[in-house]
Amino acid sequence: GAGVSQTPSNKVTEKGKYVELRCDPISGHTALYWYRQSLGQGPEFLIYFQGTGAADDSGLPNDRFFAVRPEGSVSTLKIQRTERGDSAVYLCASRGQGSTEAFFGQGTRLTVV
Amino acid sequence: GDSVTQMEGPVTLSEEAFLTINCTYTATGYPSLFWYVQYPGEGLQLLLKATKADDKGSNKGFEATYRKETTSFHLEKGSVQVSDSAVYFCALILTGGYQKVTFGIGTKLQVIP
């Protein structure tokens, strides 16, 4: 596609439930990032994929968070046993090989009630 | 680790005023520097970038110069418009290898007529 696509755009879930957030990067982009943005804050790094593998997952806050990118394109961020503190906008970005510019999606607004 | 420090907002200016948003960085390597903008209700967009020392990035009347000696990348615009009201994020990425984008906390700009 023309840009980074994230679905759903909004997700409301109950505390304790499991959620999956999807990211479709720009076609051909090898690098893919997940960030979390809380109200009034800058994007906080979660995980970075280069191809299919997680090159850096140091930003995942705990083991309830997990992300995959099985074919090196689409990625899914998975959150187990959601907590109210997980409420935020989850951003995905992709970057082409040899480029320094990351392109961001519109984000998924997750609300845990 | 790598970090970006930018002035806290909100910044409120009258239309046609001069804008400066300060940004300084700390990096273990040699970074590329960026300003991203987030308009109300929209996703992050790249505003401008600079990839080496003394480079000047510019777009939509905004400018920022990569100053290695002061580790700074201040954003400036000579005459702001109401439509410039947004949140501005300074960011860096280290060149080479598997690297993440590191963001500042964001500076909210409000331009009043």
mmCIF file of N, CA and C in Angstrom, chain A residues 2-104:
data_model
loop_
_atom_site.group_PDB
_atom_site.id
_atom_site.type_symbol
_atom_site.label_atom_id
_atom_site.label_comp_id
_atom_site.label_asym_id
_atom_site.label_seq_id
_atom_site.Cartn_x
_atom_site.Cartn_y
_atom_site.Cartn_z
ATOM 1 N N ALA A 2 0.200 2.392 -0.048
ATOM 2 C CA ALA A 2 0.895 3.659 -0.138
ATOM 3 C C ALA A 2 1.540 4.050 1.180
ATOM 4 N N GLY A 3 0.944 3.644 2.275
ATOM 5 C CA GLY A 3 1.469 4.036 3.578
ATOM 6 C C GLY A 3 1.368 2.887 4.548
ATOM 7 N N VAL A 4 1.751 3.166 5.807
ATOM 8 C CA VAL A 4 1.647 2.173 6.862
ATOM 9 C C VAL A 4 0.189 2.131 7.339
ATOM 10 N N SER A 5 -0.365 0.950 7.375
ATOM 11 C CA SER A 5 -1.761 0.792 7.760
ATOM 12 C C SER A 5 -1.860 0.028 9.072
ATOM 13 N N GLN A 6 -2.655 0.560 10.003
ATOM 14 C CA GLN A 6 -2.836 -0.106 11.283
ATOM 15 C C GLN A 6 -4.320 -0.370 11.510
ATOM 16 N N THR A 7 -4.610 -1.571 11.990
ATOM 17 C CA THR A 7 -5.985 -1.923 12.309
ATOM 18 C C THR A 7 -6.051 -2.653 13.640
ATOM 19 N N PRO A 8 -7.143 -2.451 14.402
ATOM 20 C CA PRO A 8 -8.168 -1.453 14.157
ATOM 21 C C PRO A 8 -7.670 -0.052 14.496
ATOM 22 N N SER A 9 -8.439 0.944 14.176
ATOM 23 C CA SER A 9 -8.040 2.302 14.541
ATOM 24 C C SER A 9 -8.360 2.574 16.007
ATOM 25 N N ASN A 10 -9.399 1.928 16.486
ATOM 26 C CA ASN A 10 -9.789 2.042 17.891
ATOM 27 C C ASN A 10 -10.142 0.668 18.425
ATOM 28 N N LYS A 11 -9.755 0.411 19.671
ATOM 29 C CA LYS A 11 -10.089 -0.865 20.303
ATOM 30 C C LYS A 11 -10.387 -0.598 21.767
ATOM 31 N N VAL A 12 -11.592 -1.013 22.176
ATOM 32 C CA VAL A 12 -11.951 -0.942 23.588
ATOM 33 C C VAL A 12 -12.063 -2.365 24.088
ATOM 34 N N THR A 13 -11.405 -2.667 25.176
ATOM 35 C CA THR A 13 -11.428 -4.016 25.709
ATOM 36 C C THR A 13 -11.542 -3.973 27.222
ATOM 37 N N GLU A 14 -11.995 -5.067 27.778
ATOM 38 C CA GLU A 14 -12.127 -5.139 29.224
ATOM 39 C C GLU A 14 -10.818 -5.590 29.857
ATOM 40 N N LYS A 15 -10.595 -5.116 31.036
ATOM 41 C CA LYS A 15 -9.398 -5.515 31.800
ATOM 42 C C LYS A 15 -9.324 -7.040 31.858
ATOM 43 N N GLY A 16 -8.123 -7.548 31.603
ATOM 44 C CA GLY A 16 -7.910 -8.989 31.665
ATOM 45 C C GLY A 16 -8.030 -9.692 30.318
ATOM 46 N N LYS A 17 -8.574 -9.005 29.315
ATOM 47 C CA LYS A 17 -8.749 -9.629 27.997
ATOM 48 C C LYS A 17 -7.456 -9.579 27.189
ATOM 49 N N TYR A 18 -7.461 -10.344 26.114
ATOM 50 C CA TYR A 18 -6.328 -10.425 25.179
ATOM 51 C C TYR A 18 -6.657 -9.594 23.937
ATOM 52 N N VAL A 19 -5.671 -8.839 23.429
ATOM 53 C CA VAL A 19 -5.892 -8.064 22.214
ATOM 54 C C VAL A 19 -4.746 -8.257 21.236
ATOM 55 N N GLU A 20 -5.072 -8.092 19.971
ATOM 56 C CA GLU A 20 -4.082 -8.123 18.904
ATOM 57 C C GLU A 20 -4.227 -6.854 18.080
ATOM 58 N N LEU A 21 -3.105 -6.229 17.800
ATOM 59 C CA LEU A 21 -3.073 -5.028 16.981
ATOM 60 C C LEU A 21 -2.234 -5.340 15.743
ATOM 61 N N ARG A 22 -2.725 -4.927 14.600
ATOM 62 C CA ARG A 22 -2.085 -5.305 13.337
ATOM 63 C C ARG A 22 -1.440 -4.107 12.664
ATOM 64 N N CYS A 23 -0.311 -4.379 12.008
ATOM 65 C CA CYS A 23 0.390 -3.348 11.254
ATOM 66 C C CYS A 23 0.771 -3.880 9.882
ATOM 67 N N ASP A 24 0.375 -3.173 8.829
ATOM 68 C CA ASP A 24 0.807 -3.467 7.466
ATOM 69 C C ASP A 24 1.809 -2.394 7.054
ATOM 70 N N PRO A 25 3.072 -2.748 6.935
ATOM 71 C CA PRO A 25 4.068 -1.717 6.605
ATOM 72 C C PRO A 25 4.024 -1.365 5.123
ATOM 73 N N ILE A 26 4.792 -0.391 4.760
ATOM 74 C CA ILE A 26 4.959 -0.051 3.352
ATOM 75 C C ILE A 26 5.641 -1.230 2.659
ATOM 76 N N SER A 27 5.132 -1.582 1.496
ATOM 77 C CA SER A 27 5.655 -2.740 0.773
ATOM 78 C C SER A 27 7.161 -2.608 0.543
ATOM 79 N N GLY A 28 7.881 -3.664 0.885
ATOM 80 C CA GLY A 28 9.322 -3.680 0.664
ATOM 81 C C GLY A 28 10.151 -3.152 1.817
ATOM 82 N N HIS A 29 9.506 -2.536 2.789
ATOM 83 C CA HIS A 29 10.258 -2.025 3.943
ATOM 84 C C HIS A 29 10.661 -3.184 4.846
ATOM 85 N N THR A 30 11.950 -3.254 5.134
ATOM 86 C CA THR A 30 12.454 -4.379 5.927
ATOM 87 C C THR A 30 12.398 -4.118 7.427
ATOM 88 N N ALA A 31 12.486 -2.858 7.819
ATOM 89 C CA ALA A 31 12.467 -2.518 9.241
ATOM 90 C C ALA A 31 11.057 -2.133 9.671
ATOM 91 N N LEU A 32 10.650 -2.629 10.824
ATOM 92 C CA LEU A 32 9.317 -2.320 11.354
ATOM 93 C C LEU A 32 9.443 -2.068 12.847
ATOM 94 N N TYR A 33 8.787 -1.012 13.304
ATOM 95 C CA TYR A 33 8.857 -0.597 14.706
ATOM 96 C C TYR A 33 7.453 -0.539 15.310
ATOM 97 N N TRP A 34 7.383 -0.844 16.589
ATOM 98 C CA TRP A 34 6.191 -0.569 17.391
ATOM 99 C C TRP A 34 6.568 0.431 18.492
ATOM 100 N N TYR A 35 5.692 1.414 18.640
ATOM 101 C CA TYR A 35 5.842 2.405 19.701
ATOM 102 C C TYR A 35 4.518 2.525 20.447
ATOM 103 N N ARG A 36 4.607 3.047 21.665
ATOM 104 C CA ARG A 36 3.405 3.332 22.442
ATOM 105 C C ARG A 36 3.448 4.804 22.828
ATOM 106 N N GLN A 37 2.321 5.476 22.650
ATOM 107 C CA GLN A 37 2.263 6.899 22.988
ATOM 108 C C GLN A 37 1.125 7.148 23.966
ATOM 109 N N SER A 38 1.487 7.554 25.160
ATOM 110 C CA SER A 38 0.485 7.930 26.154
ATOM 111 C C SER A 38 0.194 9.417 26.014
ATOM 112 N N LEU A 39 -0.932 9.828 26.549
ATOM 113 C CA LEU A 39 -1.377 11.213 26.399
ATOM 114 C C LEU A 39 -0.324 12.181 26.914
ATOM 115 N N GLY A 40 0.043 13.142 26.069
ATOM 116 C CA GLY A 40 0.999 14.153 26.474
ATOM 117 C C GLY A 40 2.442 13.710 26.476
ATOM 118 N N GLN A 41 2.714 12.524 25.964
ATOM 119 C CA GLN A 41 4.080 11.997 25.951
ATOM 120 C C GLN A 41 4.563 11.753 24.529
ATOM 121 N N GLY A 42 5.865 11.610 24.383
ATOM 122 C CA GLY A 42 6.413 11.214 23.107
ATOM 123 C C GLY A 42 6.294 9.729 22.899
ATOM 124 N N PRO A 43 6.447 9.272 21.676
ATOM 125 C CA PRO A 43 6.390 7.837 21.407
ATOM 126 C C PRO A 43 7.476 7.086 22.170
ATOM 127 N N GLU A 44 7.073 6.001 22.793
ATOM 128 C CA GLU A 44 7.968 5.172 23.595
ATOM 129 C C GLU A 44 8.244 3.886 22.823
ATOM 130 N N PHE A 45 9.500 3.598 22.592
ATOM 131 C CA PHE A 45 9.895 2.424 21.802
ATOM 132 C C PHE A 45 9.484 1.130 22.497
ATOM 133 N N LEU A 46 8.935 0.205 21.703
ATOM 134 C CA LEU A 46 8.597 -1.119 22.225
ATOM 135 C C LEU A 46 9.491 -2.196 21.628
ATOM 136 N N ILE A 47 9.454 -2.313 20.281
ATOM 137 C CA ILE A 47 10.171 -3.408 19.624
ATOM 138 C C ILE A 47 10.476 -3.015 18.192
ATOM 139 N N TYR A 48 11.552 -3.606 17.677
ATOM 140 C CA TYR A 48 12.021 -3.309 16.325
ATOM 141 C C TYR A 48 12.323 -4.626 15.619
ATOM 142 N N PHE A 49 11.732 -4.795 14.432
ATOM 143 C CA PHE A 49 11.996 -5.967 13.596
ATOM 144 C C PHE A 49 12.863 -5.578 12.411
ATOM 145 N N GLN A 50 13.803 -6.431 12.104
ATOM 146 C CA GLN A 50 14.525 -6.346 10.837
ATOM 147 C C GLN A 50 14.205 -7.661 10.128
ATOM 148 N N GLY A 51 13.370 -7.584 9.105
ATOM 149 C CA GLY A 51 12.887 -8.806 8.484
ATOM 150 C C GLY A 51 11.920 -9.516 9.421
ATOM 151 N N THR A 52 12.124 -10.792 9.613
ATOM 152 C CA THR A 52 11.226 -11.574 10.454
ATOM 153 C C THR A 52 11.635 -11.576 11.923
ATOM 154 N N GLY A 53 12.863 -11.206 12.193
ATOM 155 C CA GLY A 53 13.357 -11.324 13.558
ATOM 156 C C GLY A 53 13.316 -10.016 14.327
ATOM 157 N N ALA A 54 13.119 -10.147 15.639
ATOM 158 C CA ALA A 54 13.116 -8.969 16.510
ATOM 159 C C ALA A 54 14.568 -8.592 16.806
ATOM 160 N N ALA A 55 15.010 -7.477 16.208
ATOM 161 C CA ALA A 55 16.388 -7.041 16.411
ATOM 162 C C ALA A 55 16.576 -6.392 17.775
ATOM 163 N N ASP A 56 15.503 -5.841 18.317
ATOM 164 C CA ASP A 56 15.585 -5.152 19.602
ATOM 165 C C ASP A 56 14.203 -5.156 20.231
ATOM 166 N N ASP A 57 14.026 -5.906 21.314
ATOM 167 C CA ASP A 57 12.733 -5.926 22.004
ATOM 168 C C ASP A 57 12.862 -5.359 23.413
ATOM 169 N N SER A 58 13.848 -4.529 23.601
ATOM 170 C CA SER A 58 14.155 -4.030 24.938
ATOM 171 C C SER A 58 13.088 -3.103 25.495
ATOM 172 N N GLY A 59 12.200 -2.604 24.636
ATOM 173 C CA GLY A 59 11.176 -1.679 25.100
ATOM 174 C C GLY A 59 9.882 -2.340 25.552
ATOM 175 N N LEU A 60 9.742 -3.623 25.327
ATOM 176 C CA LEU A 60 8.519 -4.295 25.781
ATOM 177 C C LEU A 60 8.462 -4.235 27.304
ATOM 178 N N PRO A 61 7.376 -3.719 27.852
ATOM 179 C CA PRO A 61 7.358 -3.458 29.301
ATOM 180 C C PRO A 61 7.363 -4.698 30.184
ATOM 181 N N ASN A 62 6.785 -5.786 29.721
ATOM 182 C CA ASN A 62 6.748 -7.030 30.509
ATOM 183 C C ASN A 62 6.329 -8.170 29.593
ATOM 184 N N ASP A 63 6.230 -9.354 30.171
ATOM 185 C CA ASP A 63 5.972 -10.535 29.334
ATOM 186 C C ASP A 63 4.520 -10.652 28.887
ATOM 187 N N ARG A 64 3.679 -9.694 29.217
ATOM 188 C CA ARG A 64 2.321 -9.717 28.667
ATOM 189 C C ARG A 64 2.304 -9.202 27.227
ATOM 190 N N PHE A 65 3.381 -8.540 26.839
ATOM 191 C CA PHE A 65 3.494 -7.959 25.499
ATOM 192 C C PHE A 65 4.364 -8.859 24.626
ATOM 193 N N PHE A 66 3.876 -9.086 23.413
ATOM 194 C CA PHE A 66 4.621 -9.913 22.477
ATOM 195 C C PHE A 66 4.295 -9.448 21.069
ATOM 196 N N ALA A 67 5.247 -9.546 20.166
ATOM 197 C CA ALA A 67 4.999 -9.144 18.781
ATOM 198 C C ALA A 67 5.640 -10.141 17.849
ATOM 199 N N VAL A 68 5.015 -10.330 16.682
ATOM 200 C CA VAL A 68 5.520 -11.256 15.678
ATOM 201 C C VAL A 68 5.483 -10.598 14.321
ATOM 202 N N ARG A 69 6.302 -11.135 13.439
ATOM 203 C CA ARG A 69 6.332 -10.699 12.040
ATOM 204 C C ARG A 69 6.780 -11.900 11.213
ATOM 205 N N PRO A 70 5.930 -12.902 11.103
ATOM 206 C CA PRO A 70 6.338 -14.227 10.606
ATOM 207 C C PRO A 70 6.857 -14.253 9.173
ATOM 208 N N GLU A 71 6.374 -13.364 8.319
ATOM 209 C CA GLU A 71 6.795 -13.403 6.926
ATOM 210 C C GLU A 71 7.571 -12.149 6.533
ATOM 211 N N GLY A 72 7.956 -11.379 7.509
ATOM 212 C CA GLY A 72 8.760 -10.200 7.226
ATOM 213 C C GLY A 72 7.979 -9.032 6.671
ATOM 214 N N SER A 73 6.646 -9.097 6.768
ATOM 215 C CA SER A 73 5.831 -7.987 6.278
ATOM 216 C C SER A 73 4.897 -7.532 7.394
ATOM 217 N N VAL A 74 3.686 -8.099 7.425
ATOM 218 C CA VAL A 74 2.707 -7.739 8.446
ATOM 219 C C VAL A 74 3.220 -8.120 9.829
ATOM 220 N N SER A 75 2.918 -7.253 10.796
ATOM 221 C CA SER A 75 3.284 -7.552 12.177
ATOM 222 C C SER A 75 2.051 -7.447 13.062
ATOM 223 N N THR A 76 2.042 -8.263 14.116
ATOM 224 C CA THR A 76 0.968 -8.228 15.091
ATOM 225 C C THR A 76 1.559 -8.023 16.480
ATOM 226 N N LEU A 77 1.038 -7.045 17.181
ATOM 227 C CA LEU A 77 1.398 -6.810 18.579
ATOM 228 C C LEU A 77 0.312 -7.445 19.431
ATOM 229 N N LYS A 78 0.728 -8.280 20.357
ATOM 230 C CA LYS A 78 -0.222 -9.042 21.169
ATOM 231 C C LYS A 78 -0.065 -8.646 22.637
ATOM 232 N N ILE A 79 -1.172 -8.370 23.272
ATOM 233 C CA ILE A 79 -1.139 -8.001 24.686
ATOM 234 C C ILE A 79 -2.068 -8.942 25.439
ATOM 235 N N GLN A 80 -1.504 -9.652 26.410
ATOM 236 C CA GLN A 80 -2.292 -10.579 27.211
ATOM 237 C C GLN A 80 -2.707 -9.907 28.521
ATOM 238 N N ARG A 81 -3.820 -10.383 29.062
ATOM 239 C CA ARG A 81 -4.264 -9.934 30.389
ATOM 240 C C ARG A 81 -4.152 -8.410 30.504
ATOM 241 N N THR A 82 -4.824 -7.729 29.614
ATOM 242 C CA THR A 82 -4.692 -6.271 29.550
ATOM 243 C C THR A 82 -5.021 -5.597 30.876
ATOM 244 N N GLU A 83 -4.327 -4.498 31.106
ATOM 245 C CA GLU A 83 -4.528 -3.689 32.303
ATOM 246 C C GLU A 83 -4.883 -2.267 31.880
ATOM 247 N N ARG A 84 -5.505 -1.522 32.787
ATOM 248 C CA ARG A 84 -5.924 -0.164 32.437
ATOM 249 C C ARG A 84 -4.728 0.697 32.044
ATOM 250 N N GLY A 85 -3.586 0.420 32.621
ATOM 251 C CA GLY A 85 -2.379 1.163 32.297
ATOM 252 C C GLY A 85 -1.852 0.912 30.895
ATOM 253 N N ASP A 86 -2.406 -0.099 30.216
ATOM 254 C CA ASP A 86 -2.000 -0.359 28.829
ATOM 255 C C ASP A 86 -2.702 0.584 27.850
ATOM 256 N N SER A 87 -3.676 1.322 28.335
ATOM 257 C CA SER A 87 -4.404 2.249 27.468
ATOM 258 C C SER A 87 -3.452 3.294 26.914
ATOM 259 N N ALA A 88 -3.428 3.407 25.593
ATOM 260 C CA ALA A 88 -2.502 4.315 24.909
ATOM 261 C C ALA A 88 -2.777 4.214 23.415
ATOM 262 N N VAL A 89 -2.064 5.011 22.641
ATOM 263 C CA VAL A 89 -2.069 4.852 21.195
ATOM 264 C C VAL A 89 -0.834 4.044 20.818
ATOM 265 N N TYR A 90 -1.039 2.968 20.107
ATOM 266 C CA TYR A 90 0.061 2.105 19.678
ATOM 267 C C TYR A 90 0.374 2.431 18.216
ATOM 268 N N LEU A 91 1.607 2.841 17.997
ATOM 269 C CA LEU A 91 2.052 3.294 16.686
ATOM 270 C C LEU A 91 2.965 2.260 16.049
ATOM 271 N N CYS A 92 2.815 2.121 14.766
ATOM 272 C CA CYS A 92 3.692 1.263 13.984
ATOM 273 C C CYS A 92 4.396 2.129 12.942
ATOM 274 N N ALA A 93 5.634 1.810 12.657
ATOM 275 C CA ALA A 93 6.382 2.533 11.635
ATOM 276 C C ALA A 93 7.208 1.543 10.830
ATOM 277 N N SER A 94 7.497 1.900 9.588
ATOM 278 C CA SER A 94 8.394 1.065 8.787
ATOM 279 C C SER A 94 9.444 1.945 8.107
ATOM 280 N N ARG A 95 10.527 1.291 7.759
ATOM 281 C CA ARG A 95 11.661 2.018 7.177
ATOM 282 C C ARG A 95 12.291 1.138 6.109
ATOM 283 N N GLY A 96 12.651 1.758 4.999
ATOM 284 C CA GLY A 96 13.260 1.018 3.905
ATOM 285 C C GLY A 96 14.737 0.772 4.128
ATOM 286 N N GLN A 97 15.253 -0.259 3.463
ATOM 287 C CA GLN A 97 16.671 -0.602 3.557
ATOM 288 C C GLN A 97 17.527 0.569 3.124
ATOM 289 N N GLY A 98 18.471 0.955 3.963
ATOM 290 C CA GLY A 98 19.385 2.030 3.607
ATOM 291 C C GLY A 98 18.843 3.427 3.818
ATOM 292 N N SER A 99 17.604 3.526 4.255
ATOM 293 C CA SER A 99 16.999 4.840 4.507
ATOM 294 C C SER A 99 16.993 5.131 5.999
ATOM 295 N N THR A 100 17.054 6.416 6.356
ATOM 296 C CA THR A 100 16.949 6.796 7.764
ATOM 297 C C THR A 100 15.540 7.220 8.130
ATOM 298 N N GLU A 101 14.652 7.328 7.173
ATOM 299 C CA GLU A 101 13.320 7.866 7.433
ATOM 300 C C GLU A 101 12.329 6.777 7.776
ATOM 301 N N ALA A 102 11.676 6.923 8.907
ATOM 302 C CA ALA A 102 10.624 6.002 9.336
ATOM 303 C C ALA A 102 9.265 6.632 9.042
ATOM 304 N N PHE A 103 8.367 5.840 8.469
ATOM 305 C CA PHE A 103 7.018 6.286 8.134
ATOM 306 C C PHE A 103 6.048 5.660 9.132
ATOM 307 N N PHE A 104 5.200 6.496 9.706
ATOM 308 C CA PHE A 104 4.305 6.042 10.755
ATOM 309 C C PHE A 104 2.883 5.830 10.254
#
